[in-house]
């Protein structure tokens, strides 16, 4: 018989990257929150690569920070190296990536959670949900503890019926030999959820002191101090490098010779793996004529000799992994500390979720992270944040928060999941965002901090600083647009020295800044401001002026999108009653149950005629209501 | 005869393709709003916020008058010019009606131009190239409804209309999927997609060293190639041919059956279409006539004038090959002769083609076996004429136009229908790629140039009804070996 272990507003099941954001955000908006995890020592654990960020993903981390989440702050405190990527390209695709000290990352996150008001962190393996009147009312653990709550967020990552596969060996396990969660998976099936089997994998780890670094290339961090969080003021200057090497022809020969022992090709692995994170055996088979593949050697932390071998994800047998490692320049005599492995797990078909990440089947139940078919710490954290916010808001009887595709990469991610579903572990790519010019690394705060403040995630002090920054940007934009630069000798000289052509006439400062050869600092030199302009302000001013034309075009598209997003579809709409919908469209609409016409139009199988018919039908309903 | 059906096809064809949702509502739409063919005047209607602005882009009134400044519900004389070339396209009367006192309750502009497919489509294309979007099935009515112009009882009818027209348009579109144009477009899109994927790899996998960094130089080369392909497509696309040059029509028949008289009476009766299209200097002499709004390009008129038979002249196989490319064949028989082997041969080589059978010389005593002719003609129209006495020419013209407008002339008709869209989309794609090239010139970062390059790809996708974004991601992972 379960015993009553307490009552909360929100319960979060799991304390991985989705779970910690969910727990923290629910607590931060004022909901009394419980986080349950199978093993307290594994909070915010990185079972795969010790890194955070990268293209698209790094922008998600910025968005999490702009909304008051933790990932950015935590990696700022615990990284061993940080780099800005794509600096040679446009502002829209710049992104930060950090190598984490994976142990410090965990410790720091656990401490933050322990210090958080409103938040209890407790060890426990959840086996069942408490369901009353079809609604989720709490959870029951393996030890018989019954916790009651208004809402529950499940963030079980790859633990649901997890199975590790290593060569011919296969056993029931969560990641890194953790205890898997089996009963919860069965329970979700009982409740009628559609589950699918996905697969992911991780490479071997090796001992740093057995690597011959002289045969590799050094990959240092940036000299400039960097941070994910808008609030970070202390920067880590003591960075550790990563190292680059390559597979060899011998590596490929070893893999070819041992393919029959690979569970990927023997049929042992049934789950769908991600294309963007293929195993080395997959890469060798699919791109057979490629003579070599890149291998990055990434330290797992400052207080360990373990090194993560990026690029060598594999489920080949242990002895083959050793041979493969030895065939790589620099790793000839390497000591393998852990073998790589593949893991298969259950995930929930994400079209069963509303855009709030609440399940349609069981009200008050939310799912976030890898359980929703995604891959990556950042994708998990972004969902965890939103599920925690929405579970908290619902528990507090407040209006939920849905980010649109034009607000954030997190909006793109969740919309893709709940509208289109996914047939492989989903990774964010910049090309998934149609408004990527608007969803930049630099403007995450301008896009989201207001929203974070409205729901209580952003505190007064931070918000007033944000407003100051915003005002400073506006006034500097205003100044540059109103000030004229005359073609004096000094001006012409500067322009020519930068490789531009001389002015024929006076020009607005903002127009001069639009010239490719001109930077904000040049304009500042010609027409200095009365007071010092902070670098984050001048960065915004420069980007907004330089790319005004493109930004304007994107904004016009967003305007149109908003119109369609404002055409809401009532939850109780009866699609069978709408004559004229094509059969496939009707079926998809009934499954996805979109909240707006914009979302409906993105469902594959719903064509523009169906969207038109839906619009007319909705309008008809509106007229009917008015005339009643 | 369903005069209206052709018009519907033009309008409805657009709909299945495209439209990314954000473009759907209340942008400015356009369509030909008069039944095609018969009238001396045709109307191209624009509706939406931008209607006046678009009209002003192409309209040149006396004294530089702007339509956006004239009173509502007034009509104005002027010329339409192509802003790119500054050349006059048509002489028109333009009606300006500001919302809400219009059918759609939006600003509406109606451009009255000369009837006939060529002029009206030129006008349509001009407004499409300058910012309007081809209306979807029932879209004017849908807007009228959504803007509160039509009452509730009509909503059901609007939905039915959309469905019905969509299904019809879908069939047409499926027919178009085959064919040379779509093959060309697919190849070009694949080429663009590879470049896009290349750029995306640079962005999403900046450390991936297997693929060279996309430089402005390489991008420029690729863009220039796409641009020249698009220009070529616009110039030479088989499908574009009819719009510019008319339905290719061949008159065949044994010597002395009256081919030359037929040609003369068609040319005589109908004003020849003036064309500035190159190609008229080819070996095969062509003449252009307008039969009740249907533009005909009469091929090999020199041969006909020499009263020589095509089969006799170039042999059965070659003539069949020549005839295969024709949209319409006028097969002339002599009423005063018995059917010959040569006549039957003509039926054989035109098997499966669009043919109108003309039995000429009805003024002479009949020796021909009419039943046999009917048999040979299968279900195709038979017209009897006496070209010498000017009898039956009306019936022949009637037959040509009804064949065309009733949609029986499948190939020509459908190709034609798709033209307005295709040409407008290809021109827009050209503009987008030109923007991309200008951006490269200006040193704009690659990921921004990518925006216009992507737009080019999407516009071409609309032609063949394929704009699925996922294919870029598929391309990414099949072209490059990526991953950690």
CSV table of C-alpha atoms in Angstrom, one decimal, chain B residues 62-318:
chain,number,residue,atom,x,y,z
B,62,UNK,CA,-1.8,60.5,-69.2
B,63,UNK,CA,0.1,63.2,-67.4
B,64,UNK,CA,1.7,60.7,-65.0
B,65,UNK,CA,-1.6,60.2,-63.1
B,66,UNK,CA,-1.4,57.7,-60.2
B,67,UNK,CA,-4.3,55.2,-59.6
B,68,UNK,CA,-3.7,55.4,-55.9
B,69,UNK,CA,-4.7,59.0,-56.1
B,70,UNK,CA,-7.8,58.9,-58.2
B,71,UNK,CA,-11.4,58.8,-56.9
B,72,UNK,CA,-13.0,55.5,-56.1
B,73,UNK,CA,-15.2,53.9,-58.7
B,74,UNK,CA,-13.7,55.7,-61.6
B,75,UNK,CA,-12.2,54.4,-64.9
B,76,UNK,CA,-9.0,55.5,-66.5
B,77,UNK,CA,-7.3,55.2,-69.8
B,78,UNK,CA,-3.6,54.4,-70.1
B,79,UNK,CA,-0.9,52.0,-71.0
B,80,UNK,CA,0.5,49.1,-69.1
B,81,UNK,CA,4.3,49.1,-69.1
B,82,UNK,CA,6.7,46.5,-67.9
B,83,UNK,CA,8.7,48.3,-65.2
B,84,UNK,CA,11.8,46.2,-66.1
B,85,UNK,CA,12.0,47.1,-69.7
B,86,UNK,CA,9.8,50.2,-69.7
B,87,UNK,CA,8.1,48.9,-72.8
B,88,UNK,CA,4.4,49.3,-73.3
B,89,UNK,CA,2.6,45.9,-72.9
B,90,UNK,CA,-1.0,46.8,-73.5
B,91,UNK,CA,-3.4,49.7,-74.0
B,92,UNK,CA,-5.9,49.5,-71.2
B,93,UNK,CA,-8.8,51.0,-69.3
B,94,UNK,CA,-8.5,50.6,-65.5
B,95,UNK,CA,-11.3,50.7,-63.0
B,96,UNK,CA,-10.4,51.6,-59.5
B,97,UNK,CA,-12.8,50.6,-56.7
B,98,UNK,CA,-11.7,51.1,-53.1
B,99,UNK,CA,-13.0,48.9,-50.3
B,100,UNK,CA,-15.3,48.3,-48.7
B,101,UNK,CA,-17.8,49.0,-51.4
B,102,UNK,CA,-16.5,46.2,-53.6
B,103,UNK,CA,-17.3,42.5,-54.1
B,104,UNK,CA,-14.5,41.4,-51.7
B,105,UNK,CA,-14.7,44.5,-49.5
B,106,UNK,CA,-11.1,45.1,-50.3
B,107,UNK,CA,-9.5,47.5,-52.7
B,108,UNK,CA,-10.2,46.2,-56.2
B,109,UNK,CA,-8.6,47.2,-59.5
B,110,UNK,CA,-10.0,45.9,-62.8
B,111,UNK,CA,-7.8,46.1,-65.8
B,112,UNK,CA,-9.8,46.0,-69.1
B,113,UNK,CA,-7.7,44.9,-72.0
B,114,UNK,CA,-8.1,43.5,-75.5
B,115,UNK,CA,-9.8,40.1,-75.4
B,116,UNK,CA,-7.9,37.1,-76.6
B,117,UNK,CA,-5.6,34.9,-74.7
B,118,UNK,CA,-2.3,36.5,-75.6
B,119,UNK,CA,-3.1,40.0,-74.4
B,120,UNK,CA,-5.0,39.1,-71.3
B,121,UNK,CA,-2.3,36.7,-70.2
B,122,UNK,CA,0.4,39.3,-70.8
B,123,UNK,CA,-1.5,41.5,-68.4
B,124,UNK,CA,-2.0,38.8,-65.9
B,125,UNK,CA,1.7,37.9,-66.0
B,126,UNK,CA,2.6,41.5,-65.6
B,127,UNK,CA,0.7,41.9,-62.4
B,128,UNK,CA,1.9,38.6,-61.1
B,129,UNK,CA,5.5,39.6,-61.7
B,130,UNK,CA,4.8,42.9,-59.8
B,131,UNK,CA,3.5,41.5,-56.6
B,132,UNK,CA,0.1,40.0,-57.0
B,133,UNK,CA,-0.5,36.3,-56.4
B,134,UNK,CA,-2.7,34.2,-58.6
B,135,UNK,CA,-6.0,33.6,-56.9
B,136,UNK,CA,-6.9,30.2,-55.5
B,137,UNK,CA,-10.1,28.4,-56.4
B,138,UNK,CA,-13.0,30.4,-55.1
B,139,UNK,CA,-10.7,32.8,-53.4
B,140,UNK,CA,-12.5,36.0,-54.4
B,141,UNK,CA,-15.7,34.5,-53.1
B,142,UNK,CA,-13.9,33.3,-50.0
B,143,UNK,CA,-12.6,36.8,-49.3
B,144,UNK,CA,-16.0,38.2,-49.9
B,145,UNK,CA,-17.3,35.8,-47.3
B,146,UNK,CA,-14.5,36.3,-44.8
B,147,UNK,CA,-14.8,40.1,-45.1
B,148,UNK,CA,-18.5,39.8,-44.3
B,149,UNK,CA,-19.8,40.5,-47.8
B,150,UNK,CA,-21.6,37.2,-48.2
B,151,UNK,CA,-24.0,35.9,-45.6
B,152,UNK,CA,-23.9,32.8,-43.6
B,153,UNK,CA,-26.2,30.7,-45.8
B,154,UNK,CA,-23.6,30.9,-48.5
B,155,UNK,CA,-20.7,29.6,-46.4
B,156,UNK,CA,-21.4,26.0,-47.2
B,157,UNK,CA,-21.5,26.8,-50.9
B,158,UNK,CA,-18.1,28.5,-50.6
B,159,UNK,CA,-16.6,25.4,-49.0
B,160,UNK,CA,-18.0,23.2,-51.7
B,161,UNK,CA,-16.7,25.5,-54.4
B,162,UNK,CA,-13.2,25.4,-53.0
B,163,UNK,CA,-13.3,21.6,-52.7
B,164,UNK,CA,-14.7,21.0,-56.2
B,165,UNK,CA,-12.3,23.4,-57.9
B,166,UNK,CA,-9.4,22.0,-56.0
B,167,UNK,CA,-10.0,18.5,-57.1
B,168,UNK,CA,-10.3,19.6,-60.6
B,169,UNK,CA,-7.2,21.6,-60.4
B,170,UNK,CA,-5.4,18.7,-58.8
B,171,UNK,CA,-6.1,16.5,-61.8
B,172,UNK,CA,-4.8,19.2,-64.1
B,173,UNK,CA,-1.7,19.6,-62.0
B,174,UNK,CA,-1.1,15.9,-61.9
B,175,UNK,CA,-1.2,15.9,-65.6
B,176,UNK,CA,1.5,18.6,-65.7
B,177,UNK,CA,3.8,16.8,-63.4
B,178,UNK,CA,5.0,14.7,-66.2
B,179,UNK,CA,6.7,16.5,-69.0
B,180,UNK,CA,9.7,18.3,-69.8
B,181,UNK,CA,9.2,21.5,-67.9
B,182,UNK,CA,8.9,19.7,-64.6
B,183,UNK,CA,12.0,17.7,-65.4
B,184,UNK,CA,13.9,20.8,-66.0
B,185,UNK,CA,12.6,22.4,-62.9
B,186,UNK,CA,13.4,19.4,-60.8
B,187,UNK,CA,17.0,19.3,-62.1
B,188,UNK,CA,17.4,23.0,-61.4
B,189,UNK,CA,16.0,22.7,-57.9
B,190,UNK,CA,18.3,19.8,-57.1
B,191,UNK,CA,21.2,21.9,-58.2
B,192,UNK,CA,20.1,24.8,-56.0
B,193,UNK,CA,19.4,22.3,-53.1
B,194,UNK,CA,22.9,21.0,-53.2
B,195,UNK,CA,24.2,24.6,-52.9
B,196,UNK,CA,21.8,25.3,-50.1
B,197,UNK,CA,22.8,22.1,-48.3
B,198,UNK,CA,26.5,23.1,-48.7
B,199,UNK,CA,25.8,26.4,-47.0
B,200,UNK,CA,23.8,24.8,-44.3
B,201,UNK,CA,26.6,22.4,-43.6
B,202,UNK,CA,29.0,25.3,-43.2
B,203,UNK,CA,26.6,26.9,-40.8
B,204,UNK,CA,25.4,23.9,-38.7
B,205,UNK,CA,28.7,22.0,-38.8
B,206,UNK,CA,31.3,24.8,-38.8
B,207,UNK,CA,34.1,22.4,-37.9
B,208,UNK,CA,33.4,19.9,-40.5
B,209,UNK,CA,36.5,20.1,-42.7
B,210,UNK,CA,35.4,17.8,-45.5
B,211,UNK,CA,33.5,20.4,-47.4
B,212,UNK,CA,35.1,23.6,-48.6
B,213,UNK,CA,33.7,26.8,-47.2
B,214,UNK,CA,31.2,28.3,-49.5
B,215,UNK,CA,32.8,31.5,-50.6
B,216,UNK,CA,31.1,34.5,-52.3
B,217,UNK,CA,33.0,33.5,-55.4
B,218,UNK,CA,31.6,30.0,-55.6
B,219,UNK,CA,28.2,31.2,-54.6
B,220,UNK,CA,28.3,33.7,-57.4
B,221,UNK,CA,29.2,31.1,-59.9
B,222,UNK,CA,26.3,28.9,-58.8
B,223,UNK,CA,23.9,31.7,-58.7
B,224,UNK,CA,24.9,32.9,-62.2
B,225,UNK,CA,24.4,29.4,-63.6
B,226,UNK,CA,20.9,29.2,-62.0
B,227,UNK,CA,20.1,32.6,-63.4
B,228,UNK,CA,21.1,31.7,-66.9
B,229,UNK,CA,19.1,28.5,-66.7
B,230,UNK,CA,16.1,30.4,-65.6
B,231,UNK,CA,16.5,32.8,-68.4
B,232,UNK,CA,16.8,30.0,-70.8
B,233,UNK,CA,13.8,28.3,-69.3
B,234,UNK,CA,11.8,31.4,-69.7
B,235,UNK,CA,12.9,31.8,-73.3
B,236,UNK,CA,12.7,28.4,-74.6
B,237,UNK,CA,10.5,26.3,-72.3
B,238,UNK,CA,8.3,24.1,-74.5
B,239,UNK,CA,5.3,25.0,-72.3
B,240,UNK,CA,6.0,28.7,-72.7
B,241,UNK,CA,5.7,28.3,-76.4
B,242,UNK,CA,2.0,28.4,-76.7
B,243,UNK,CA,1.5,31.4,-74.6
B,244,UNK,CA,3.8,33.4,-76.7
B,245,UNK,CA,3.2,31.9,-80.1
B,246,UNK,CA,-0.2,30.3,-80.0
B,247,UNK,CA,-1.4,26.7,-80.4
B,248,UNK,CA,0.8,25.1,-83.0
B,249,UNK,CA,-1.5,24.1,-85.8
B,250,UNK,CA,-0.9,22.1,-88.9
B,251,UNK,CA,-3.1,21.8,-92.0
B,252,UNK,CA,-2.7,18.5,-93.7
B,253,UNK,CA,-4.4,16.9,-96.7
B,254,UNK,CA,-3.7,15.6,-100.2
B,255,UNK,CA,-2.8,18.1,-102.9
B,256,UNK,CA,-5.7,20.2,-104.1
B,257,UNK,CA,-8.2,19.5,-101.4
B,258,UNK,CA,-8.2,23.2,-100.3
B,259,UNK,CA,-5.5,23.5,-97.7
B,260,UNK,CA,-4.4,26.8,-99.2
B,261,UNK,CA,-7.9,28.1,-99.3
B,262,UNK,CA,-8.4,27.1,-95.7
B,263,UNK,CA,-5.2,28.9,-94.7
B,264,UNK,CA,-6.2,32.0,-96.7
B,265,UNK,CA,-9.7,32.1,-95.2
B,266,UNK,CA,-8.3,31.7,-91.7
B,267,UNK,CA,-5.7,34.4,-92.2
B,268,UNK,CA,-8.1,36.6,-94.1
B,269,UNK,CA,-11.0,36.4,-91.7
B,270,UNK,CA,-8.8,36.9,-88.6
B,271,UNK,CA,-6.4,39.6,-87.8
B,272,UNK,CA,-2.9,38.2,-87.8
B,273,UNK,CA,-1.3,38.2,-84.4
B,274,UNK,CA,1.6,40.6,-84.2
B,275,UNK,CA,4.5,39.0,-82.6
B,276,UNK,CA,8.0,40.0,-81.9
B,277,UNK,CA,9.1,36.6,-80.8
B,278,UNK,CA,12.2,35.3,-82.5
B,279,UNK,CA,11.8,32.1,-84.4
B,280,UNK,CA,9.8,33.4,-87.3
B,281,UNK,CA,12.9,33.2,-89.5
B,282,UNK,CA,13.0,29.4,-89.2
B,283,UNK,CA,12.9,27.3,-92.3
B,284,UNK,CA,9.3,26.4,-91.6
B,285,UNK,CA,7.2,29.4,-92.4
B,286,UNK,CA,4.6,30.2,-89.8
B,287,UNK,CA,1.6,32.5,-89.7
B,288,UNK,CA,-0.3,33.7,-86.7
B,289,UNK,CA,-4.0,34.0,-86.5
B,290,UNK,CA,-6.5,34.6,-83.8
B,291,UNK,CA,-9.6,32.5,-84.0
B,292,UNK,CA,-12.2,33.7,-81.6
B,293,UNK,CA,-9.5,34.4,-79.0
B,294,UNK,CA,-7.6,31.2,-79.6
B,295,UNK,CA,-4.1,32.0,-80.9
B,296,UNK,CA,-3.1,29.7,-83.6
B,297,UNK,CA,0.3,29.3,-85.0
B,298,UNK,CA,-0.1,27.8,-88.4
B,299,UNK,CA,3.0,25.8,-89.2
B,300,UNK,CA,4.6,25.0,-92.5
B,301,UNK,CA,2.4,27.4,-94.4
B,302,UNK,CA,5.0,27.6,-97.1
B,303,UNK,CA,4.4,23.9,-97.8
B,304,UNK,CA,0.7,24.4,-97.8
B,305,UNK,CA,0.9,27.3,-100.3
B,306,UNK,CA,2.9,25.1,-102.6
B,307,UNK,CA,-0.1,22.8,-102.4
B,308,UNK,CA,2.2,20.0,-101.6
B,309,UNK,CA,1.3,17.3,-99.2
B,310,UNK,CA,3.4,17.0,-96.1
B,311,UNK,CA,3.5,13.2,-96.2
B,312,UNK,CA,4.5,13.2,-99.8
B,313,UNK,CA,7.2,15.7,-99.1
B,314,UNK,CA,8.9,14.4,-96.1
B,315,UNK,CA,7.6,10.9,-95.7
B,316,UNK,CA,5.3,9.2,-93.2
B,317,UNK,CA,7.7,8.8,-90.3
B,318,UNK,CA,9.0,12.3,-90.3
